[in-house]
Short mmCIF file of C-alpha atoms and ligand atoms in Angstrom, two decimals:
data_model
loop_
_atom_site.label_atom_id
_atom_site.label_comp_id
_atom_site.label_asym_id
_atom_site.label_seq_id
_atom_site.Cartn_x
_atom_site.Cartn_y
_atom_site.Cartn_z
CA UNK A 136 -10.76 16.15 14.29
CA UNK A 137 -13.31 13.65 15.56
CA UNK A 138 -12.90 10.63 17.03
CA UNK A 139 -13.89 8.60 13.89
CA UNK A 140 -12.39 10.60 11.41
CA UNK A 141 -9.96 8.63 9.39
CA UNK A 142 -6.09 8.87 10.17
CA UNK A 143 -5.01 7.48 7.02
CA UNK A 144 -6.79 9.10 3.64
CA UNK A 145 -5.54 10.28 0.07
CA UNK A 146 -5.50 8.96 -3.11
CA UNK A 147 -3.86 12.44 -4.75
CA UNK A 148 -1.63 15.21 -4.57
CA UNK A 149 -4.16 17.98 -4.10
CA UNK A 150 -7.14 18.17 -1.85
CA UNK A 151 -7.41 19.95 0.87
CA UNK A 152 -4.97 18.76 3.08
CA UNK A 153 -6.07 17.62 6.58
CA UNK A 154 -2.82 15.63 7.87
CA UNK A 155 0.90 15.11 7.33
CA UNK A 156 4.05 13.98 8.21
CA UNK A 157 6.91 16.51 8.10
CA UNK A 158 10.37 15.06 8.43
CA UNK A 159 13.45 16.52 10.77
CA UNK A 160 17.01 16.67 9.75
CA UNK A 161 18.81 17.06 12.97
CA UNK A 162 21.94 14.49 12.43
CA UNK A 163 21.35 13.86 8.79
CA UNK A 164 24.95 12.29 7.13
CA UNK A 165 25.35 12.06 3.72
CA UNK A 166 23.95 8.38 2.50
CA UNK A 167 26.43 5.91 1.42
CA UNK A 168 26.24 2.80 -0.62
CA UNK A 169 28.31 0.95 -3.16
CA UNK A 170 29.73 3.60 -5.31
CA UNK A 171 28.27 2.75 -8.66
CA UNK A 172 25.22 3.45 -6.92
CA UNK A 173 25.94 6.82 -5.57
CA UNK A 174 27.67 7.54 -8.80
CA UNK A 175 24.37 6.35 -10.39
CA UNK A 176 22.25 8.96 -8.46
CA UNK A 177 24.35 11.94 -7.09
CA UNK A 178 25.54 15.14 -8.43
CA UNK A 179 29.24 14.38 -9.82
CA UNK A 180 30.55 17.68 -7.99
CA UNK A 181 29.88 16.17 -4.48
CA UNK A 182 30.09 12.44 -5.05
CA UNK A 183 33.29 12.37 -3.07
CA UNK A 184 31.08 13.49 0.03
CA UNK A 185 29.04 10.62 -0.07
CA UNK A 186 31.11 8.13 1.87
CA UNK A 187 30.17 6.28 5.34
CA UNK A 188 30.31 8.66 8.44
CA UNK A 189 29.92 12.03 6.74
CA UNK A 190 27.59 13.98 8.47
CA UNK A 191 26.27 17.33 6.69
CA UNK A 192 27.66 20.23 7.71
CA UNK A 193 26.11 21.83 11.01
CA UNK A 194 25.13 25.16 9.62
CA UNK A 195 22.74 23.37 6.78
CA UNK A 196 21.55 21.02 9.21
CA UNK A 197 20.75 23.72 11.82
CA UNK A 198 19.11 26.00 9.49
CA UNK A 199 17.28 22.86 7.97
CA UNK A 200 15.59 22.08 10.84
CA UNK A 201 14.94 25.57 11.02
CA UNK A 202 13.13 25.60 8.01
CA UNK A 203 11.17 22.60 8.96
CA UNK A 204 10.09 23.79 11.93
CA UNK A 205 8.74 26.76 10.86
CA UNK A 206 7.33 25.10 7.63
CA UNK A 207 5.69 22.55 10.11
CA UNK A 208 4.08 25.57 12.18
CA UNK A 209 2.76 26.97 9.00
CA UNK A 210 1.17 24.07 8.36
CA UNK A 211 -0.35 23.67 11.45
CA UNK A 212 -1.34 27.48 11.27
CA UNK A 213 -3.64 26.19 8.20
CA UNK A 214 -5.42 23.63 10.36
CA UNK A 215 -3.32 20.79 8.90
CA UNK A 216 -2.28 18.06 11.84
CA UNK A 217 1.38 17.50 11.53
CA UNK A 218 3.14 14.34 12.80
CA UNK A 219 6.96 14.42 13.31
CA UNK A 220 9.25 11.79 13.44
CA UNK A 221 11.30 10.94 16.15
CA UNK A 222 14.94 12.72 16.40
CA UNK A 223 17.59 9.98 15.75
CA UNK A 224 21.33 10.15 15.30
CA UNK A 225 21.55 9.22 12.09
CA UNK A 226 24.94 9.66 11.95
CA UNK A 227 25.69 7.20 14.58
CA UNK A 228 23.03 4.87 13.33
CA UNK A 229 25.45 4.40 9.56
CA UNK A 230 21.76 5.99 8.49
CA UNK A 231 20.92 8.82 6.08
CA UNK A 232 18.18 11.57 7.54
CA UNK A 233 14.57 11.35 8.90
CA UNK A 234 14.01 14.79 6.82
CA UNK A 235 12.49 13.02 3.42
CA UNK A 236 10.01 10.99 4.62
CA UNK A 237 8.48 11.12 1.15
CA UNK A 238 10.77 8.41 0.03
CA UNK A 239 9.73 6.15 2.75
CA UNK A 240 6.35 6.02 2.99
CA UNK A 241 2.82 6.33 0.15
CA UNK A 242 -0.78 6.85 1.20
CA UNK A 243 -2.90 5.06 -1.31
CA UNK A 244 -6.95 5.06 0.11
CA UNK A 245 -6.47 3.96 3.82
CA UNK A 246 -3.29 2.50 3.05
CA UNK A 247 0.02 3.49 4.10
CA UNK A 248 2.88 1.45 2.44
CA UNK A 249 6.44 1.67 3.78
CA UNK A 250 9.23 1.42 0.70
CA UNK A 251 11.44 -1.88 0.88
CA UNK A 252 14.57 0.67 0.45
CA UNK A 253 17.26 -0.27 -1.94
CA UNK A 254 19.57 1.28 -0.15
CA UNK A 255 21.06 -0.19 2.92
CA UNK A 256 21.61 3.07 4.51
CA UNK A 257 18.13 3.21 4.99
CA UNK A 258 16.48 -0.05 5.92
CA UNK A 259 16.12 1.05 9.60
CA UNK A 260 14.73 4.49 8.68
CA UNK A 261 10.98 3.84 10.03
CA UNK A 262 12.23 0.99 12.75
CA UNK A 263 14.20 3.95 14.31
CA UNK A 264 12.64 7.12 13.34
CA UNK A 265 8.55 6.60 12.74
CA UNK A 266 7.35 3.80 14.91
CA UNK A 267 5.36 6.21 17.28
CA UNK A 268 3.33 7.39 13.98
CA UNK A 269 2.82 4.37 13.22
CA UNK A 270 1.63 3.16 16.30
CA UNK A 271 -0.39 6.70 16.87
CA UNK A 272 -1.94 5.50 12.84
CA UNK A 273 -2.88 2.08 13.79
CA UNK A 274 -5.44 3.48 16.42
CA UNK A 275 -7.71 3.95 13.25
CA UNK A 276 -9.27 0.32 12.29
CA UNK A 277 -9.93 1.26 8.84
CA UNK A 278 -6.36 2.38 8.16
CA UNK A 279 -3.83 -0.72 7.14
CA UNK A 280 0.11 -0.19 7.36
CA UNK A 281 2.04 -2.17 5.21
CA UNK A 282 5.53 -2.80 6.40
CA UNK A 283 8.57 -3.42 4.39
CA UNK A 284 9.42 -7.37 4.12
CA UNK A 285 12.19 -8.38 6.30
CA UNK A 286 15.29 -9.63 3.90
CA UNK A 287 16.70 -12.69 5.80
CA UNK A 288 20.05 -13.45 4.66
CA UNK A 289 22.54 -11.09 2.37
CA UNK A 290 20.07 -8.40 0.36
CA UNK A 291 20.77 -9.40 -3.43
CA UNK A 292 20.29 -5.77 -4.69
CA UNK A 293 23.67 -5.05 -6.05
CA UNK A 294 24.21 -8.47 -7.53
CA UNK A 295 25.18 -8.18 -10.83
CA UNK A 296 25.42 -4.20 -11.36
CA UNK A 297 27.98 -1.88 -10.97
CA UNK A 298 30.97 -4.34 -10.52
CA UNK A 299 33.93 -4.13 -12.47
CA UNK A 300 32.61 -6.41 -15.09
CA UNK A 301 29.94 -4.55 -16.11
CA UNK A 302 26.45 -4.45 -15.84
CA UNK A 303 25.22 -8.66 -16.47
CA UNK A 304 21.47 -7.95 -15.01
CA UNK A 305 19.00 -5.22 -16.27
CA UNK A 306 15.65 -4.24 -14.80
CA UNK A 307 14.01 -3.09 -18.05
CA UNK A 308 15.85 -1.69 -20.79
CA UNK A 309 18.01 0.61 -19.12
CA UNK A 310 20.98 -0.72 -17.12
CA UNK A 311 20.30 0.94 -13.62
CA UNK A 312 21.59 1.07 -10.33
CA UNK A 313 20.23 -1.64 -8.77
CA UNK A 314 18.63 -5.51 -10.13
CA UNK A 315 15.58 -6.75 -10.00
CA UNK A 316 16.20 -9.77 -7.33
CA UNK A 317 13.26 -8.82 -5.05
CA UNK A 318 10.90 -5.99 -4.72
CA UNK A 319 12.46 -2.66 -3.88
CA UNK A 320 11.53 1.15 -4.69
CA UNK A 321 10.98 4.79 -2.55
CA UNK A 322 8.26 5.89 -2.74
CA UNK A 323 8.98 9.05 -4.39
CA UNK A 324 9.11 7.46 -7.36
CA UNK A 325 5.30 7.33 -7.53
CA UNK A 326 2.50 9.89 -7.83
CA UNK A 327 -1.02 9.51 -7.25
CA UNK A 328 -4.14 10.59 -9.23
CA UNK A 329 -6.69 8.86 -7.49
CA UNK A 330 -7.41 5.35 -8.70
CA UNK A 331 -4.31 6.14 -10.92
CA UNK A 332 -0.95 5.65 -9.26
CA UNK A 333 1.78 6.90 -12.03
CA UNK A 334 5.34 5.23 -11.12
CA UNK A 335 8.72 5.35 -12.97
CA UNK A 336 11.44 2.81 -12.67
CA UNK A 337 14.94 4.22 -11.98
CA UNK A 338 17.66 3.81 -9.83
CA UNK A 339 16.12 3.47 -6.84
CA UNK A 340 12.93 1.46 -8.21
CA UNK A 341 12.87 -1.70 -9.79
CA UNK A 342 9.82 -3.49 -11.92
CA UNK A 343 9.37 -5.93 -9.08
CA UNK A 344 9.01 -2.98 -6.17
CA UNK A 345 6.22 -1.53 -8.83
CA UNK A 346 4.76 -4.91 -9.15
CA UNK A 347 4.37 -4.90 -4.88
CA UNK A 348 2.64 -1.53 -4.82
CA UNK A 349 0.33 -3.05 -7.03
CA UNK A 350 -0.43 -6.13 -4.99
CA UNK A 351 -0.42 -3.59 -1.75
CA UNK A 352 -3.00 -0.76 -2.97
CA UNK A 353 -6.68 -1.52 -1.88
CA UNK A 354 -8.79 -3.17 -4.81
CA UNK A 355 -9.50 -0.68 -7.59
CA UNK A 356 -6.14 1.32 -7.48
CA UNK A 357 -3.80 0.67 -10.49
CA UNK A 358 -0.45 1.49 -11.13
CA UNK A 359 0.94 2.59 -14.51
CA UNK A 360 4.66 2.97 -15.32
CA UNK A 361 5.43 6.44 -17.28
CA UNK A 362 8.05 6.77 -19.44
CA UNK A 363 10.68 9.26 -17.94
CA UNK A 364 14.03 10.48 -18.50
CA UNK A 365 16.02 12.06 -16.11
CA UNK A 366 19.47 11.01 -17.61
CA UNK A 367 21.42 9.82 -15.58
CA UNK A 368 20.80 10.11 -12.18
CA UNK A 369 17.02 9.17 -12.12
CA UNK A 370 15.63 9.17 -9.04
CA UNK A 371 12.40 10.28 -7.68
CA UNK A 372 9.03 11.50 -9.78
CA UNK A 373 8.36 14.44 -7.71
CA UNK A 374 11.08 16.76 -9.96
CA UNK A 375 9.53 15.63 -13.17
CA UNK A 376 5.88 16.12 -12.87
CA UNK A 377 4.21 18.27 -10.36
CA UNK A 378 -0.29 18.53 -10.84
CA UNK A 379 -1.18 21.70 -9.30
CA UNK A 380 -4.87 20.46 -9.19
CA UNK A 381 -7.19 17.92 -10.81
CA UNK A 382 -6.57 18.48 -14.59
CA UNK A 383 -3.60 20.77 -14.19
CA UNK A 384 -0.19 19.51 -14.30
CA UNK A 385 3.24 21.14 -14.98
CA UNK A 386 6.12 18.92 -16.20
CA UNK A 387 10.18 19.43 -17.31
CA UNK A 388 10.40 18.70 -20.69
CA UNK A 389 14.09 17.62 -20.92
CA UNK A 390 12.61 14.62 -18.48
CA UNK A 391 9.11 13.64 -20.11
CA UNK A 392 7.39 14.33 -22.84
CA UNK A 393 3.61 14.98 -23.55
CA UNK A 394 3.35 12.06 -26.00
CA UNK A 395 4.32 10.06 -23.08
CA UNK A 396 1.91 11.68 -20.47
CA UNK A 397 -0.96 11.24 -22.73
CA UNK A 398 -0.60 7.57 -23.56
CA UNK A 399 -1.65 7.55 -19.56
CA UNK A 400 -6.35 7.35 -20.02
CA UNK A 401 -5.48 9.39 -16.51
CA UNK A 402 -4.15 12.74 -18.29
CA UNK A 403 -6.03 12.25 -21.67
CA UNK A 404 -8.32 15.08 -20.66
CA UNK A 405 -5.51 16.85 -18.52
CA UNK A 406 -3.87 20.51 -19.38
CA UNK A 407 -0.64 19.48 -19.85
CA UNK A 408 2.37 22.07 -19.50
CA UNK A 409 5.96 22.38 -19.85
CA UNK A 410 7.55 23.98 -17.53
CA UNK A 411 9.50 27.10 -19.46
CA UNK A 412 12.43 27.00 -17.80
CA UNK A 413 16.00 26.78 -18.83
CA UNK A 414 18.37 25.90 -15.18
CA UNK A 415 20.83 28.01 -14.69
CA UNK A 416 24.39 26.37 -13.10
CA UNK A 417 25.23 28.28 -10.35
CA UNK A 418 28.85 29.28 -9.11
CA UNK A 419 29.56 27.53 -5.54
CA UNK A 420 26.06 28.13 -4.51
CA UNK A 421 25.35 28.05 -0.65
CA UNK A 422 23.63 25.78 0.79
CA UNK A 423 25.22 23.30 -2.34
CA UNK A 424 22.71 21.47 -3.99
CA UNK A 425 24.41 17.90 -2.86
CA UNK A 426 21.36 15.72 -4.19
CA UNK A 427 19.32 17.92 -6.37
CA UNK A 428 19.06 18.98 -9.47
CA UNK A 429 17.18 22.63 -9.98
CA UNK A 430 14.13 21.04 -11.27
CA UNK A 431 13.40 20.65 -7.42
CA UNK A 432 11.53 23.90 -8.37
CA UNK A 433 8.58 21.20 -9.36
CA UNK A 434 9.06 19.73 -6.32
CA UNK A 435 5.72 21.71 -4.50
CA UNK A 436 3.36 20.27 -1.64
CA UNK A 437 -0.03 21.57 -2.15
CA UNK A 438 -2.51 22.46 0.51
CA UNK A 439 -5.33 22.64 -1.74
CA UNK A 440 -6.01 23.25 -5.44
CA UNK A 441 -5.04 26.76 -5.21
CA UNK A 442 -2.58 26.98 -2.19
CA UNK A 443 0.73 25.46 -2.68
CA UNK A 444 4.51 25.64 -1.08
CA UNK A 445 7.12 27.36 -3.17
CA UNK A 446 10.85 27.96 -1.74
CA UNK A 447 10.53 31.81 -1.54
CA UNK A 448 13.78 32.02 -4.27
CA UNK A 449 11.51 30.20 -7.10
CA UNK A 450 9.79 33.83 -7.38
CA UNK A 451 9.43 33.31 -11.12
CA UNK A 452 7.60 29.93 -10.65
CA UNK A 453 5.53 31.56 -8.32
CA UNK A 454 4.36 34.27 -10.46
CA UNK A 455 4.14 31.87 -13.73
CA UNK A 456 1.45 29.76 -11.43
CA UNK A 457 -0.21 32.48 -9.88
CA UNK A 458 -0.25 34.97 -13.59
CA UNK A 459 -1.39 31.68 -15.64
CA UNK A 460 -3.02 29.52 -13.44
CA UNK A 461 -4.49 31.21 -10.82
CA UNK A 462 -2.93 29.75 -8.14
CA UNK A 463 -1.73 31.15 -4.39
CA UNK A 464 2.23 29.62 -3.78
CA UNK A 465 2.87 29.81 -0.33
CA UNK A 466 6.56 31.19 -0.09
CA UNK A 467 8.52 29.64 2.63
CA UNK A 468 12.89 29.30 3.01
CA UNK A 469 13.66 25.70 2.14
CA UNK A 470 17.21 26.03 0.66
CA UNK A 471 18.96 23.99 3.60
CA UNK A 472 16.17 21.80 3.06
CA UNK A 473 17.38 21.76 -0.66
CA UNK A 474 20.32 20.73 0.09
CA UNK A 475 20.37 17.64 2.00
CA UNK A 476 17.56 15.93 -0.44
CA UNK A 477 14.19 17.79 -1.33
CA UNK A 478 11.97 20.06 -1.28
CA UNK A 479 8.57 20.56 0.36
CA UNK A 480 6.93 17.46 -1.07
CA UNK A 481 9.79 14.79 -0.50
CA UNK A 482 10.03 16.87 3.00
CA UNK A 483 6.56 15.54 3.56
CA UNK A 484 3.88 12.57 3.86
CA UNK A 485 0.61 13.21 3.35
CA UNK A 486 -1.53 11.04 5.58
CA UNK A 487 -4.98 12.72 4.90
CA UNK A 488 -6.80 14.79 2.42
CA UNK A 489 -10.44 14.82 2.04
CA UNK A 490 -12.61 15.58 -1.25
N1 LIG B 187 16.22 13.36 -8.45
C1 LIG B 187 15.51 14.63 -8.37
C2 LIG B 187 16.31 15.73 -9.04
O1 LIG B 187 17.49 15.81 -8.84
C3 LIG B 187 15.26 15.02 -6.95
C4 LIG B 187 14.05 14.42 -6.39
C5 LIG B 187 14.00 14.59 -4.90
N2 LIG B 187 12.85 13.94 -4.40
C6 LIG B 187 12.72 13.34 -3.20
N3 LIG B 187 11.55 12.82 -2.92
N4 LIG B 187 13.71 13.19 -2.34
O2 LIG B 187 15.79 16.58 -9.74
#
């Protein structure tokens, strides 16, 4: 890379990609917040797990960091510069993992914007875990890092929802997780398409956090809210919609519907598909699925318009994109990955990708 080559720049999900962020999950605990929140966003079967000081077990955390690893070599195999966070003890810390740095941080142009988390589990995450990125970032002049506000005082998220009297405060029409006192969102719950950034509000993403991105992006960006519905636990974009390239993308149809892609000017001229797939419930799978839901399948990182990650079980994904579309998934073992919170894009940041 030359010395004057940009270390922050990408406006979309799929050109080539030149640099990226790939998380670690060495001492990853479960996270833990109020329970109507938890309750709110995690699969009923483990909700019991998610309670303060619960670290994952070893054997998915050693094999995640496995996968990582080697998904981080593969990456660098394919002349993509990889950053990694620092290795923090998460468990110690009362924090969640450094392995989904997807939620935490959103390239828009030569912007990087850090998530004011909702969660207070995670409000240290890049203090602890991705200051020497950061720092390693700001050495570009052109690139600006927006950092979380600092909440002085008690953080007013919860106010209001979840108590035992009911939800009294609503952030939209839906009563969710958290209130709309100030500004708060992960970043997974956006997607970008160049000068279009599409963003859903759920549990983890109020109207004023999607009002911030809008004031953050550089001049010319705009963010659009899509209608979504992931029932219950909504949380995160990147298991609802996935574009495979520029006019291509695949979406679950229990959790958005054409009609409401194409009221977004961004996909009017898009091929739009459902993805045809009916999830099966597995019996006590290993790894469990703590976080997820199987539409993770969606949840791809692409290295170009025709290369993207697949976890090597999704074999029937993989052949529907490569049969219909053309495209060349990259296999690689995720499932411990799975398991403590994403797949290969919420596993990932990408910092640069070039037209
Ligand atoms: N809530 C999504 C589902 O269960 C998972 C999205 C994970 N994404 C992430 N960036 N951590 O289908």
């Amino acid at each position: 890379m030359s010395a004057n080559s940009p270390l922050i720049s990408a406006d979309d999900e799929w050109s080539p990609l030149k640099a990226v962020i790939v998380g670690r999950a060495e001492h990853s605990a479960f996270p833990s917040e109020p329970f109507h929140a938890m309750a709110a966003t995690m699969r009923k079967e483990h909700l019991a797990e998610f309670r303060p000081g619960n670290p994952f077990p070893p054997e998915v955390l050693e094999k995640a960091q496995q996968e990582l690893d080697n998904f981080a070599a593969v990456l660098e195999q394919n002349g993509v510069r990889v950053y990694r966070p620092k290795e923090v003890d998460w468990l110690k810390v009362g924090g969640f993992t450094g392995a989904m740095p997807r939620d935490t941080f959103m390239t828009v142009g030569n912007t990087l914007i850090e998530s004011p988390f909702p969660w207070r589990c995670r409000q240290k995450e890049v203090q602890l875990g991705y200051m020497d990125i950061l720092d390693l970032l700001s050495s570009d002049y052109c690139a600006r890092i927006c950092r979380a506000p600092t909440i002085v005082g008690r953080d007013t998220i919860y106010d209001g929802v979840g108590g035992t009297n009911g939800n009294s405060e609503t952030n939209g029409s839906h009563h969710w997780a958290i209130n709309n006192s100030r500004p708060a969102f992960e970043t997974a719950d956006f997607m970008r398409f160049g000068k279009t950034i599409i963003a859903q509000i759920s549990n983890v993403t109020n109207k004023k956090g999607i009002d911030y991105v809008q004031a953050m992006v550089p001049e010319g960006y705009t963010v659009e809210i899509l209608e979504t519905n992931e029932g219950f636990t909504t949380r995160h974009i990147d298991a609802t919609i996935l574009p495979l390239r520029k006019g291509l993308l695949v979406y679950s149809p229990p959790r958005v519907s054409e009609e409401s892609l194409r009221s977004h000017a961004v996909f009017q001229d898009w091929e739009l598909h459902p993805l045809p797939y009916t999830p099966q419930p597995e019996k006590n799978p290993w790894p469990p699925q703590y976080m997820c839901s199987p539409w993770l399948v969606l949840n791809g990182l692409s290295l170009d318009e025709k290369r993207i990650f697949v976890e090597e079980k999704n074999k029937e994904f993989a052949d529907w994109i490569r049969d219909r579309f053309g495209m060349e998934p990259i296999l690689l073992p995720f499932a411990h990955v799975n398991s403590i919170g994403g797949s290969f894009h919420c596993s990932t940041v990408d910092l640069v990708r070039s037209a």
